[in-house]
Short mmCIF file of the N, C-alpha and C atoms (twelve columns), coordinates in Angstrom:
data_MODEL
# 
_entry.id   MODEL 
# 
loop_
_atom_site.group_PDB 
_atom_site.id 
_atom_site.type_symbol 
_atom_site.label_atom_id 
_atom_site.label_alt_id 
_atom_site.label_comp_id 
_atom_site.label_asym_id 
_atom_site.label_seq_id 
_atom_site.Cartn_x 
_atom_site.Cartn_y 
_atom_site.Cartn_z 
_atom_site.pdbx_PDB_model_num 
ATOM 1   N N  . UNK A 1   45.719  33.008  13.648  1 
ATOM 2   C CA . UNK A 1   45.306  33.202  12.293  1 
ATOM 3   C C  . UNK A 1   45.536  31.975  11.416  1 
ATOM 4   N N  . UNK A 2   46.954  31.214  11.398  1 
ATOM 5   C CA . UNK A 2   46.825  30.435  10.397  1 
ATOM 6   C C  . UNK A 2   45.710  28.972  11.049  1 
ATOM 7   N N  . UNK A 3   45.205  29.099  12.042  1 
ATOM 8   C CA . UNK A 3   44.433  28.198  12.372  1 
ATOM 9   C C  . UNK A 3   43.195  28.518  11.266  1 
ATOM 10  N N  . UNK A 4   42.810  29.435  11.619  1 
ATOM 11  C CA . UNK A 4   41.089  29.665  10.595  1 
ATOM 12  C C  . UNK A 4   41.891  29.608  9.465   1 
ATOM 13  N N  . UNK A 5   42.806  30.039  8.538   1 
ATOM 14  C CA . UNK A 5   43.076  29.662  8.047   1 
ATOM 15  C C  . UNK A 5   43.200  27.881  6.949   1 
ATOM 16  N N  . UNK A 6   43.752  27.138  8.223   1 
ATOM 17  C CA . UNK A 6   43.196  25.683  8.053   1 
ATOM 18  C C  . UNK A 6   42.207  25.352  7.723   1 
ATOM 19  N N  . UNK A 7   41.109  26.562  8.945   1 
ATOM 20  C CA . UNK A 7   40.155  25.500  9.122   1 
ATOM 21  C C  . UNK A 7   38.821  26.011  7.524   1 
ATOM 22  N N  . UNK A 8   39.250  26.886  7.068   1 
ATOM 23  C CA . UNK A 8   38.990  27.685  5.937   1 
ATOM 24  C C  . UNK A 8   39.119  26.291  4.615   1 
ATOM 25  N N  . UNK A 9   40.461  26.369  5.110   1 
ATOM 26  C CA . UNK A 9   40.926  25.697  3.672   1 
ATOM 27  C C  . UNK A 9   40.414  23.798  3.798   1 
ATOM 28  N N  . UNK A 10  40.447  23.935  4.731   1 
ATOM 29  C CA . UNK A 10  39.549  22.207  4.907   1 
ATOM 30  C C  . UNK A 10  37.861  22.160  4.781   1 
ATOM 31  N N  . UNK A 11  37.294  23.164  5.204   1 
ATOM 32  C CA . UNK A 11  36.051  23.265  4.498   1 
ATOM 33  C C  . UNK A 11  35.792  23.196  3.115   1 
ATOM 34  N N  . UNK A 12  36.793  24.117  2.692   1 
ATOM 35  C CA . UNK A 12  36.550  24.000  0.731   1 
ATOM 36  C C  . UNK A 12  36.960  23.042  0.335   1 
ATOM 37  N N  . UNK A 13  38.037  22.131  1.138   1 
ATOM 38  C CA . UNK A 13  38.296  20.607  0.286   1 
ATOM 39  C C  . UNK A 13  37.379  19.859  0.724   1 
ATOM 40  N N  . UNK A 14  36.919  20.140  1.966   1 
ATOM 41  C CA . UNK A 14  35.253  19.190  1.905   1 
ATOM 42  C C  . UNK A 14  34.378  18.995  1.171   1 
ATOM 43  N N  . UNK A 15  34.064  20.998  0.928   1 
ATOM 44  C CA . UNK A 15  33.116  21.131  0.507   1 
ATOM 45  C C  . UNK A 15  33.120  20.489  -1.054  1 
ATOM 46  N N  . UNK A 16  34.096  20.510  -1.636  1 
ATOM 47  C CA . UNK A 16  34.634  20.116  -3.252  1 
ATOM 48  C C  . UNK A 16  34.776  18.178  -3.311  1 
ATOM 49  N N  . UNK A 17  35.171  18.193  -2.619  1 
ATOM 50  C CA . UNK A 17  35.507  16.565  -2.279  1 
ATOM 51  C C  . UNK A 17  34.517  15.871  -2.177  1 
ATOM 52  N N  . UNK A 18  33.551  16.110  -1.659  1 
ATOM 53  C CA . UNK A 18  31.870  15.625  -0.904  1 
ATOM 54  C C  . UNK A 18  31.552  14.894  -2.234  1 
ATOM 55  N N  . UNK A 19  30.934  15.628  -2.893  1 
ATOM 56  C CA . UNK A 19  30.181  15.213  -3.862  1 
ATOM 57  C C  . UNK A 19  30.912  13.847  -4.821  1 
ATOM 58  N N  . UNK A 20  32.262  14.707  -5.222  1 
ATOM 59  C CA . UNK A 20  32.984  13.111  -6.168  1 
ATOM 60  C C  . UNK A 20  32.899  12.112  -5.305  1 
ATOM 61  N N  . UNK A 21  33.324  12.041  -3.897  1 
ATOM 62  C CA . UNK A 21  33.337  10.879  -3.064  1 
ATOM 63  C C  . UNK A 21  32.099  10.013  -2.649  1 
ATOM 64  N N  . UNK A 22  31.081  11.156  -3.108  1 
ATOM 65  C CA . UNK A 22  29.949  10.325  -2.656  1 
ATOM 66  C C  . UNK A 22  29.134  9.466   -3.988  1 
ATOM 67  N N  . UNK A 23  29.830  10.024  -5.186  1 
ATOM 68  C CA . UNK A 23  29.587  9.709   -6.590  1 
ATOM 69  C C  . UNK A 23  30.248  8.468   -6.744  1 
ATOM 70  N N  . UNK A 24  31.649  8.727   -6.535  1 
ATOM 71  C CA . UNK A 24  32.407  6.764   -6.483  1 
ATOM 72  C C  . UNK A 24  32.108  6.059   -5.628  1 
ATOM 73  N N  . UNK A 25  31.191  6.622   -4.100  1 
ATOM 74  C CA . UNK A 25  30.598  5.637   -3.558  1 
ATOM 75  C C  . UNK A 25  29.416  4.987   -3.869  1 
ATOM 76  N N  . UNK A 26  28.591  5.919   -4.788  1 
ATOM 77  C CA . UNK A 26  27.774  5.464   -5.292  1 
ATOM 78  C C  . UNK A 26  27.230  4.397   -6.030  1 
ATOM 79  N N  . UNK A 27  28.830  4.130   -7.573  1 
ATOM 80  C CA . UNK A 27  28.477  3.117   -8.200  1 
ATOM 81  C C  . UNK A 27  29.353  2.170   -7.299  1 
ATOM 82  N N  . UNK A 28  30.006  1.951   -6.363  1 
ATOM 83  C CA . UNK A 28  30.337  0.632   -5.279  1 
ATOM 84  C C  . UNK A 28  28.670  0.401   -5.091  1 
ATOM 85  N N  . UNK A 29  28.263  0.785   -4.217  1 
ATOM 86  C CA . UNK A 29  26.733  0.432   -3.445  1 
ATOM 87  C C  . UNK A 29  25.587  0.224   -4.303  1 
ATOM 88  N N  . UNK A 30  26.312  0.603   -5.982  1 
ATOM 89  C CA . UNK A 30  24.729  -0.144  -6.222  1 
ATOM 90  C C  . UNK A 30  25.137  -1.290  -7.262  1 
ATOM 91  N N  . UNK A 31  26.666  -1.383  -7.197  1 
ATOM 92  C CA . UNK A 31  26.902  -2.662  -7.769  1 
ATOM 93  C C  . UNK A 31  26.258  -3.448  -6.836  1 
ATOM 94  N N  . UNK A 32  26.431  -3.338  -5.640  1 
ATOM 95  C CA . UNK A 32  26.710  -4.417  -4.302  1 
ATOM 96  C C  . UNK A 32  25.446  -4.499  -3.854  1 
ATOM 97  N N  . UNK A 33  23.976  -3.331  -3.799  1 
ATOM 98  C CA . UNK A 33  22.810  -4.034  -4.255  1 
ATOM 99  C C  . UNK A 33  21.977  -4.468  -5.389  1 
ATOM 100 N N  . UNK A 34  22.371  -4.333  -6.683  1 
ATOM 101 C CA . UNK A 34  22.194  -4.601  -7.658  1 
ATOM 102 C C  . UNK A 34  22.470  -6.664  -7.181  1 
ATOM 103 N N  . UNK A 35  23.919  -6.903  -6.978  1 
ATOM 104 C CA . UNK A 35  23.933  -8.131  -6.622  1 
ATOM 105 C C  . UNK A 35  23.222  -8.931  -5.396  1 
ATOM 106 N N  . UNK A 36  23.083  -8.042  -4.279  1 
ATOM 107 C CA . UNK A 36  22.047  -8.856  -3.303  1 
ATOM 108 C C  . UNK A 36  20.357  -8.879  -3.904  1 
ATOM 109 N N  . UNK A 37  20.058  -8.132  -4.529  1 
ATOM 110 C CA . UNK A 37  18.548  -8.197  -5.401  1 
ATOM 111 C C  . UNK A 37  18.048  -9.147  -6.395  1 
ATOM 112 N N  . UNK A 38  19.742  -9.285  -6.750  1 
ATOM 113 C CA . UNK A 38  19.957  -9.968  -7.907  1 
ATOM 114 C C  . UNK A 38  19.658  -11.527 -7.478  1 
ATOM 115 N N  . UNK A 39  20.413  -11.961 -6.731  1 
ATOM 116 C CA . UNK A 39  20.126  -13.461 -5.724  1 
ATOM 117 C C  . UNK A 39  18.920  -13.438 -5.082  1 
ATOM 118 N N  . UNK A 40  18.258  -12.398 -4.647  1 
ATOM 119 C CA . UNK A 40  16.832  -12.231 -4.338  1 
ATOM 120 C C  . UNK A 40  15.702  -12.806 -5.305  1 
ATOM 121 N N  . UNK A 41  15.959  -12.077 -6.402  1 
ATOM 122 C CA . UNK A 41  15.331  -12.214 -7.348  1 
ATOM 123 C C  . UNK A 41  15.191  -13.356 -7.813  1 
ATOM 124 N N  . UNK A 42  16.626  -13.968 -7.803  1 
ATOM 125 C CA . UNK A 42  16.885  -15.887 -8.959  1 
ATOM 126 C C  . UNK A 42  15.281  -16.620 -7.467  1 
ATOM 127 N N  . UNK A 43  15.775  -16.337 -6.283  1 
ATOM 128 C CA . UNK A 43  15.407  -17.239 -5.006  1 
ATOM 129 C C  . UNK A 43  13.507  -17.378 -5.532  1 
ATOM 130 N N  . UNK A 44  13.649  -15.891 -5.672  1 
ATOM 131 C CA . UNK A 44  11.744  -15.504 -5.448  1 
ATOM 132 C C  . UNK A 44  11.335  -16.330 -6.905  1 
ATOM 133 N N  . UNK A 45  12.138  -16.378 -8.114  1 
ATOM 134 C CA . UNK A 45  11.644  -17.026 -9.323  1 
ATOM 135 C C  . UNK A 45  11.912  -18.421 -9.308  1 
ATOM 136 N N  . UNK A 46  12.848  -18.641 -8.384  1 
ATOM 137 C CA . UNK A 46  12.579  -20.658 -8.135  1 
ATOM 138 C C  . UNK A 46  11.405  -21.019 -7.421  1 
ATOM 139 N N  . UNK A 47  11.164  -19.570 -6.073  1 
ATOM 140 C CA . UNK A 47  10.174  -20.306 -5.588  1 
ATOM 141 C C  . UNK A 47  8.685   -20.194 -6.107  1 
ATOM 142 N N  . UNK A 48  8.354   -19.236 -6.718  1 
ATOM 143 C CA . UNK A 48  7.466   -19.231 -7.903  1 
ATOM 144 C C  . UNK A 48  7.148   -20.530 -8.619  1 
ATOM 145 N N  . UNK A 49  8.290   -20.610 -9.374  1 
ATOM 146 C CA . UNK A 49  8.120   -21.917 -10.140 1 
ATOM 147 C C  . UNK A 49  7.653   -23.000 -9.719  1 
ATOM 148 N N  . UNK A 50  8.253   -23.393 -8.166  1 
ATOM 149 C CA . UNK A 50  8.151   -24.760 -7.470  1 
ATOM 150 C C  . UNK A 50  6.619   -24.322 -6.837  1 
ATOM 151 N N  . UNK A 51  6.158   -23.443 -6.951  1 
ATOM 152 C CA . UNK A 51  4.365   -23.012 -6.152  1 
ATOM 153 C C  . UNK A 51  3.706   -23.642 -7.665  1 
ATOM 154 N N  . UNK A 52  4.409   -22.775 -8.913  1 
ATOM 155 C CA . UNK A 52  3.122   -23.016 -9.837  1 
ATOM 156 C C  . UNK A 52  3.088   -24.522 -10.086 1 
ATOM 157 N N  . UNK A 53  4.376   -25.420 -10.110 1 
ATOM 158 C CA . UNK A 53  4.559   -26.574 -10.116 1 
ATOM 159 C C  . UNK A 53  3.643   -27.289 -9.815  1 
ATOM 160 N N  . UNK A 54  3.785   -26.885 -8.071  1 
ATOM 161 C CA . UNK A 54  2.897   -27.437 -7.263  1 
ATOM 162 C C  . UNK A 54  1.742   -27.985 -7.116  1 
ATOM 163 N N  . UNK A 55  1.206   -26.251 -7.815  1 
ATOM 164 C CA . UNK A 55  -0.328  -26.452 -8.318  1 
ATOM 165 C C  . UNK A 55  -0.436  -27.023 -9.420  1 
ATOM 166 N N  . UNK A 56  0.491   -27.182 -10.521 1 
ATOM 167 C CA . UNK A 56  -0.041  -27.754 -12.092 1 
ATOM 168 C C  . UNK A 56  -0.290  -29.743 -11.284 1 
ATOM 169 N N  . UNK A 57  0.182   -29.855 -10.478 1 
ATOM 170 C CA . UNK A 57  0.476   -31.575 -9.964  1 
ATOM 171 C C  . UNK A 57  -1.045  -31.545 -9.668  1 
ATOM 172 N N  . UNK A 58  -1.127  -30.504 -8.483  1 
ATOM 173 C CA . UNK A 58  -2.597  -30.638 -7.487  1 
ATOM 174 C C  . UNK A 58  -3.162  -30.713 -8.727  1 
ATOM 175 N N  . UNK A 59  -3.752  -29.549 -9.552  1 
ATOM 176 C CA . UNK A 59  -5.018  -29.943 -10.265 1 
ATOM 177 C C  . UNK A 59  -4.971  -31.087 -11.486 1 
ATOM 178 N N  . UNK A 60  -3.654  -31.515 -11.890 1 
ATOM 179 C CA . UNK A 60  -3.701  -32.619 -12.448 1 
ATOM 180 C C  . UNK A 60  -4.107  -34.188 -11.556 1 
ATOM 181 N N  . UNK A 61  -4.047  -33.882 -10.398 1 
ATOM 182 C CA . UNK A 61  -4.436  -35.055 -9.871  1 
ATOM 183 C C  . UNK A 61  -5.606  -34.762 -9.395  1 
ATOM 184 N N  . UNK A 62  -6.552  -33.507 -9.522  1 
ATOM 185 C CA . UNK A 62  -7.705  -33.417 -8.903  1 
ATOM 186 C C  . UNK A 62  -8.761  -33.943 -10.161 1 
ATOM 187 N N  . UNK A 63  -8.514  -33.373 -11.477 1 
ATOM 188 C CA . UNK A 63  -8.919  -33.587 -12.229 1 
ATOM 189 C C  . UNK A 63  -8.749  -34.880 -12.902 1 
ATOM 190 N N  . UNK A 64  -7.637  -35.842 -12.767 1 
ATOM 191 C CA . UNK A 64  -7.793  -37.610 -12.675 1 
ATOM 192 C C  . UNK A 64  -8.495  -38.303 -11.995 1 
ATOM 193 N N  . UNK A 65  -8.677  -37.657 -10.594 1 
ATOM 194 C CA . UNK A 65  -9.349  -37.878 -9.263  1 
ATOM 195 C C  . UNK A 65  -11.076 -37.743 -9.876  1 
ATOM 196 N N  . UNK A 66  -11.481 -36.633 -10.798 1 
ATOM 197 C CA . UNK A 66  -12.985 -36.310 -10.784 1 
ATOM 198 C C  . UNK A 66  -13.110 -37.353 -12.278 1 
ATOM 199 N N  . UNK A 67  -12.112 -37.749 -13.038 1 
ATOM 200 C CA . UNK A 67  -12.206 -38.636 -13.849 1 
ATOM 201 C C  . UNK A 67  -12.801 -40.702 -13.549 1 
ATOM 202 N N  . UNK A 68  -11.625 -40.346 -12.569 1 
ATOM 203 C CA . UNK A 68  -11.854 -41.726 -12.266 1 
ATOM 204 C C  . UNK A 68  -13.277 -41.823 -11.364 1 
ATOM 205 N N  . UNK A 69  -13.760 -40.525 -10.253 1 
ATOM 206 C CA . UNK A 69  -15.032 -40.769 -9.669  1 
ATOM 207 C C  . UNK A 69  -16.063 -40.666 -10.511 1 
ATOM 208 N N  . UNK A 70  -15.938 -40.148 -11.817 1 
ATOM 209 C CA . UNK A 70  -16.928 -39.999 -12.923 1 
ATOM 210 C C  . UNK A 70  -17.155 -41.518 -13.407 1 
ATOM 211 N N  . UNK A 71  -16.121 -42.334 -14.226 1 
ATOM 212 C CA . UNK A 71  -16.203 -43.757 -14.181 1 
ATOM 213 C C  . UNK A 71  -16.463 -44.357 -13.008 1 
ATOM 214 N N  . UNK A 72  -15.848 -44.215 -12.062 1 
ATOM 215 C CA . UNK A 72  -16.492 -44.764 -10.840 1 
ATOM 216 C C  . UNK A 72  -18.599 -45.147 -10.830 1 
ATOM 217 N N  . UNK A 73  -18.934 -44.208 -10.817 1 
ATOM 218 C CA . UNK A 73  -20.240 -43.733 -10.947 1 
ATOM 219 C C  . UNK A 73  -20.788 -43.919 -11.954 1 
ATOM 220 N N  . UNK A 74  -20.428 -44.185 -13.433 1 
ATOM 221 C CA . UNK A 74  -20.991 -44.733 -14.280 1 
ATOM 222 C C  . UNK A 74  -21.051 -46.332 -14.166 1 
ATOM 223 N N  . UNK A 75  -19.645 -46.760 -13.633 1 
ATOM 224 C CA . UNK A 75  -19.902 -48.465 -13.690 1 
ATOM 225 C C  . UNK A 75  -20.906 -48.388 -12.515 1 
ATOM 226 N N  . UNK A 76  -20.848 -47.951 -11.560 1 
ATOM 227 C CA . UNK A 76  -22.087 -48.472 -10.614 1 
ATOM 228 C C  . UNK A 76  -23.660 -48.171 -10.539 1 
ATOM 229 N N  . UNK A 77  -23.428 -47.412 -11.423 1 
ATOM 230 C CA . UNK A 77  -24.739 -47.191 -12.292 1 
ATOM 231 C C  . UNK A 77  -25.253 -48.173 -13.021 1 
ATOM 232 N N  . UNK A 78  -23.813 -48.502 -13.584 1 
ATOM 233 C CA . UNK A 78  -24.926 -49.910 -14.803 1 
ATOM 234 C C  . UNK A 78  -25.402 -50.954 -14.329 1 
ATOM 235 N N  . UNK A 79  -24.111 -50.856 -12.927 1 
ATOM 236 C CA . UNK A 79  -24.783 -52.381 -11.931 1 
ATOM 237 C C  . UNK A 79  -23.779 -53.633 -12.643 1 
ATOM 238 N N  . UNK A 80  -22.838 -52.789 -12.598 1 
ATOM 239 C CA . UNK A 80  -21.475 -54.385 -12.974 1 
ATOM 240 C C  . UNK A 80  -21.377 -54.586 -11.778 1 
ATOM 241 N N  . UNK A 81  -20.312 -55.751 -11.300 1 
ATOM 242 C CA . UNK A 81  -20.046 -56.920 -10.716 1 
ATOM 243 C C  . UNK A 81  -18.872 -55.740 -9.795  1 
ATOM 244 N N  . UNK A 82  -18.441 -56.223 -8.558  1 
ATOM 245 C CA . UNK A 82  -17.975 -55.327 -7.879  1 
ATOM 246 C C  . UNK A 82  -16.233 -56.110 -8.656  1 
ATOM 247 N N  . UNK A 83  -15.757 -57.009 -9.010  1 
ATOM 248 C CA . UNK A 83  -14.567 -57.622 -9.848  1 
ATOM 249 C C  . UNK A 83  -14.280 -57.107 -10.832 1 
ATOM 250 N N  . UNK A 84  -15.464 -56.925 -11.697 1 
ATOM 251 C CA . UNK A 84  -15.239 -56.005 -13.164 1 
ATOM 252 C C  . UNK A 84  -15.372 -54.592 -13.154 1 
ATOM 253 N N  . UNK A 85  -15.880 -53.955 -11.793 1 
ATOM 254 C CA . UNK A 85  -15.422 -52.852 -11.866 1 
ATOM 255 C C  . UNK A 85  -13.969 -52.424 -11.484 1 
ATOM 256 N N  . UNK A 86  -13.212 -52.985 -10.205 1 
ATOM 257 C CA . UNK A 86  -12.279 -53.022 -9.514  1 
ATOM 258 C C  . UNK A 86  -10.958 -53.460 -10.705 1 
ATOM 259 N N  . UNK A 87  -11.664 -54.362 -11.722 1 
ATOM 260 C CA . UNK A 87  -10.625 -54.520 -13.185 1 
ATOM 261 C C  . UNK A 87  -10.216 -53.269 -14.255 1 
ATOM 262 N N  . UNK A 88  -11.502 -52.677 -13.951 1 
ATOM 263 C CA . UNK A 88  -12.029 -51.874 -14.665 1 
ATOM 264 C C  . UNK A 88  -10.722 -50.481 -14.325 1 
ATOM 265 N N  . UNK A 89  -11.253 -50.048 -13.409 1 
ATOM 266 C CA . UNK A 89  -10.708 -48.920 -12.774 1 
ATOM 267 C C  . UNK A 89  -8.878  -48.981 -12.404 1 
ATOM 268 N N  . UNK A 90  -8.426  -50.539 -12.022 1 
ATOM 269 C CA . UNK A 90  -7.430  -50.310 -11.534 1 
ATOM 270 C C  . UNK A 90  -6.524  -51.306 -13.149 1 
ATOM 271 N N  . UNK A 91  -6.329  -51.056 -14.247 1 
ATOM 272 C CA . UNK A 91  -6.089  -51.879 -15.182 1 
ATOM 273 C C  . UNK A 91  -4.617  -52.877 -15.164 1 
ATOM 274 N N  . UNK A 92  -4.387  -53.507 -15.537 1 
ATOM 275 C CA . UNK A 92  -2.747  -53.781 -15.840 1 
ATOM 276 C C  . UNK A 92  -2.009  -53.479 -16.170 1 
ATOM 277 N N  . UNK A 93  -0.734  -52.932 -15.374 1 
ATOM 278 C CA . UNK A 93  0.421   -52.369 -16.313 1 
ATOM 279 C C  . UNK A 93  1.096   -52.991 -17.110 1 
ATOM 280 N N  . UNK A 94  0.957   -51.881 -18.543 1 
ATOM 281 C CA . UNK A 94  1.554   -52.675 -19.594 1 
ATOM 282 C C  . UNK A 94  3.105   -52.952 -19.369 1 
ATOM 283 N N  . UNK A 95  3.497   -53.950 -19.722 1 
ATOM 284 C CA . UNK A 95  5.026   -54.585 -19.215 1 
ATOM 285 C C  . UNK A 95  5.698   -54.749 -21.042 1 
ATOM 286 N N  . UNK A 96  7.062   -54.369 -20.733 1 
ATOM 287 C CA . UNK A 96  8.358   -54.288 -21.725 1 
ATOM 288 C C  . UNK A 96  9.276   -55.090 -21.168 1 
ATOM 289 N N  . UNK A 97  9.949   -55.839 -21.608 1 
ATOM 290 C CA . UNK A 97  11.158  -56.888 -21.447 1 
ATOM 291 C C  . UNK A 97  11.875  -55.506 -21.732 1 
ATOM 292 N N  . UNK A 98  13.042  -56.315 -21.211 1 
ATOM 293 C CA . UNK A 98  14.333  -55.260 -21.024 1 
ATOM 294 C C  . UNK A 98  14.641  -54.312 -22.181 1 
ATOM 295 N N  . UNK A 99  15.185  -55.682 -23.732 1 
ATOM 296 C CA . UNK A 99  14.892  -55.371 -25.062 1 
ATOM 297 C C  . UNK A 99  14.137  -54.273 -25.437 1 
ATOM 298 N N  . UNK A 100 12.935  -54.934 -25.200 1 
ATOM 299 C CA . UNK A 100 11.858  -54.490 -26.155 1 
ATOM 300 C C  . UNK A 100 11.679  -52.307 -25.652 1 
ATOM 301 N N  . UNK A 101 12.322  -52.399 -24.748 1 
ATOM 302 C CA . UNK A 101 12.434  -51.123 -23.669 1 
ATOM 303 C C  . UNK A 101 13.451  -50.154 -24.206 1 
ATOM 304 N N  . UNK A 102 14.018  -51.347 -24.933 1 
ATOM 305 C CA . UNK A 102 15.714  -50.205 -25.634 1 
ATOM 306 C C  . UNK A 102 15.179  -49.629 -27.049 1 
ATOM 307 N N  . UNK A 103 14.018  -50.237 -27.304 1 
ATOM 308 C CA . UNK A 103 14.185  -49.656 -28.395 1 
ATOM 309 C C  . UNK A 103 12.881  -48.245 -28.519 1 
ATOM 310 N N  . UNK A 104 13.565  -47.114 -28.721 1 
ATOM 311 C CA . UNK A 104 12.482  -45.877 -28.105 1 
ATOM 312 C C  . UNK A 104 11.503  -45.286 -28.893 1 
ATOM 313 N N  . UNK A 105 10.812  -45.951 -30.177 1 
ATOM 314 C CA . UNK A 105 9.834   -45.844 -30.757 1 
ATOM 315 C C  . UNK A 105 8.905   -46.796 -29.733 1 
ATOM 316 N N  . UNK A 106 8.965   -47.781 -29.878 1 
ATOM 317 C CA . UNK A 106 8.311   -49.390 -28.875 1 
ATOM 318 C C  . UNK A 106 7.685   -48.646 -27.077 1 
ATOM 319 N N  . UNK A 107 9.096   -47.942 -26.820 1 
ATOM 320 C CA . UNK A 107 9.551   -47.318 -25.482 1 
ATOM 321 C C  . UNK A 107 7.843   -46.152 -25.457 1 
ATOM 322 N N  . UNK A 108 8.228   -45.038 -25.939 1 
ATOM 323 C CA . UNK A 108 7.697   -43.539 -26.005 1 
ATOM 324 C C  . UNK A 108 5.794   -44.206 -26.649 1 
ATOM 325 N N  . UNK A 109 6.121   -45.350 -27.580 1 
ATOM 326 C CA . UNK A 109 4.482   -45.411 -27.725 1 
ATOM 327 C C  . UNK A 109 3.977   -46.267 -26.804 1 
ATOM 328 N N  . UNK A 110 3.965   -47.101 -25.966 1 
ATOM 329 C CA . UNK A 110 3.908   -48.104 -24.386 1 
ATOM 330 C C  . UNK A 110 3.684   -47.427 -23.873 1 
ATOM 331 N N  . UNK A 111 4.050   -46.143 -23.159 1 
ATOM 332 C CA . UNK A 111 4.788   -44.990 -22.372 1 
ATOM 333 C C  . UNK A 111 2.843   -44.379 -22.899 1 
ATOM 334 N N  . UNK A 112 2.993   -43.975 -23.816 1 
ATOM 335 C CA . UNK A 112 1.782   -43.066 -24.177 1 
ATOM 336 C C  . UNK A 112 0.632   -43.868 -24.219 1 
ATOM 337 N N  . UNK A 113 0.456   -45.304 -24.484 1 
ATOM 338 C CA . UNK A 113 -0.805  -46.279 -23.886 1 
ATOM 339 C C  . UNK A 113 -0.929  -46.401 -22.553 1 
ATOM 340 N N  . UNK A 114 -0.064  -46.494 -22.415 1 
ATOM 341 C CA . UNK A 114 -0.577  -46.879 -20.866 1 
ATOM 342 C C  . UNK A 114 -1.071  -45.533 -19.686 1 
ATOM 343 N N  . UNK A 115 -0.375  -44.033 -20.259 1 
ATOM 344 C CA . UNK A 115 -0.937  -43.024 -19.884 1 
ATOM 345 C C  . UNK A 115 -2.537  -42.691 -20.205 1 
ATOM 346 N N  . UNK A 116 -2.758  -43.517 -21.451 1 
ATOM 347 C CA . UNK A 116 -4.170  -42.992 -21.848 1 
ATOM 348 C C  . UNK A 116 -4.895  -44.200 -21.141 1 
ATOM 349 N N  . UNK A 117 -4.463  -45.469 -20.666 1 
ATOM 350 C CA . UNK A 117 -4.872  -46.479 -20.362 1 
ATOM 351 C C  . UNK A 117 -5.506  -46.213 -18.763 1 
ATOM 352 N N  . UNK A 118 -4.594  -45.104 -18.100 1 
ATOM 353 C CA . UNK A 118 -4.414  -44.555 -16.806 1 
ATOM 354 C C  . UNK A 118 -3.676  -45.482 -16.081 1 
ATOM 355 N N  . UNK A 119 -2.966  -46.541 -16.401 1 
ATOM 356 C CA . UNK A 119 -2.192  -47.644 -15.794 1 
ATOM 357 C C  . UNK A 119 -0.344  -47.271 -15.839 1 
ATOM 358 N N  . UNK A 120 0.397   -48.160 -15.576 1 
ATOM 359 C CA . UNK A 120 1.693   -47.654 -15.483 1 
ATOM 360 C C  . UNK A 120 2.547   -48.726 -16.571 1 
ATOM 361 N N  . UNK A 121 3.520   -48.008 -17.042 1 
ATOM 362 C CA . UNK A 121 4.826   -49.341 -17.902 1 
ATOM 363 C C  . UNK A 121 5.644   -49.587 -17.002 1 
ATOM 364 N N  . UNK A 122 5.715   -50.886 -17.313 1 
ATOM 365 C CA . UNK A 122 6.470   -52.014 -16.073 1 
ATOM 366 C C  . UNK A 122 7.510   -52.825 -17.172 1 
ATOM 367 N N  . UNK A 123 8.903   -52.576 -16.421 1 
ATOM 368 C CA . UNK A 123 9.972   -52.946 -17.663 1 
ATOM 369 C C  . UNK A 123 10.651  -54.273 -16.585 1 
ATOM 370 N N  . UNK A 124 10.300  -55.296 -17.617 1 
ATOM 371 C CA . UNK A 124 10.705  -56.644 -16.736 1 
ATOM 372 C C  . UNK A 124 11.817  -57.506 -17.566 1 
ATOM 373 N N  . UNK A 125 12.117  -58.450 -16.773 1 
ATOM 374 C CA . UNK A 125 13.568  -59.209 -17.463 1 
ATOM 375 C C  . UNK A 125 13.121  -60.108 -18.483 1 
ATOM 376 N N  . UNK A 126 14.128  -59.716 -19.386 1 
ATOM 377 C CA . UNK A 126 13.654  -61.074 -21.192 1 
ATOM 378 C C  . UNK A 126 14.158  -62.333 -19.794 1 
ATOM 379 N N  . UNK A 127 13.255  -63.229 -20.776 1 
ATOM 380 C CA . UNK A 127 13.088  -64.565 -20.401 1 
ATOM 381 C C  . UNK A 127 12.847  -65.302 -21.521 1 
# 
């Protein structure tokens, strides 16, 4: 008798126990995927970023690319000199002495000619 007894009285602390235990296991396991989702999540929005990146580069260079074959095709249209086109297309980079480089009004407007120029700033030694 006092066996069923036991086995009586361990069912109802099961049966009572179950639920709270599975309730404090609850908020453990969803702290603990809340945080693996969480690092999921940062991973999937870097690599997002570095795709759209990707593409803002590609079509910025596709669309320099249909720029320059557009000039391309106009100078050889007019029938210039194969020198003055090749001047034309590939220009000189504008150059800054060291100085003239420190100072960032001089700096940022160089910087913005020579982008519209399609050429590069080239920072060389005062002499």
């Amino acid at each position: 008798m006092p066996d069923d007894q036991n086995d009586k009285l361990m069912e109802q602390f099961i049966e009572r126990a179950t639920p709270k235990l599975l309730e404090a296991m609850q908020e453990g396991l969803a702290k603990q995927i809340e945080d693996q989702i969480g690092g999921l999540k940062a991973n999937a929005e870097k690599m997002l970023d570095e795709i759209k990146d990707a593409r803002r580069e590609r079509e910025t260079r596709e669309k320099q690319q249909a720029t320059e074959m557009g000039q391309l095709k106009t100078l050889l249209e007019r029938g210039d000199a194969p020198k003055d086109i090749h001047q034309h297309l590939s220009p000189e980079p504008i150059r800054l002495t060291r100085t003239q480089a420190r100072d960032a009004a001089l700096y940022r407007k160089a910087k913005a000619q020579a982008e519209k120029a399609g050429t590069t700033l080239e920072i060389v030694t005062d002499e």
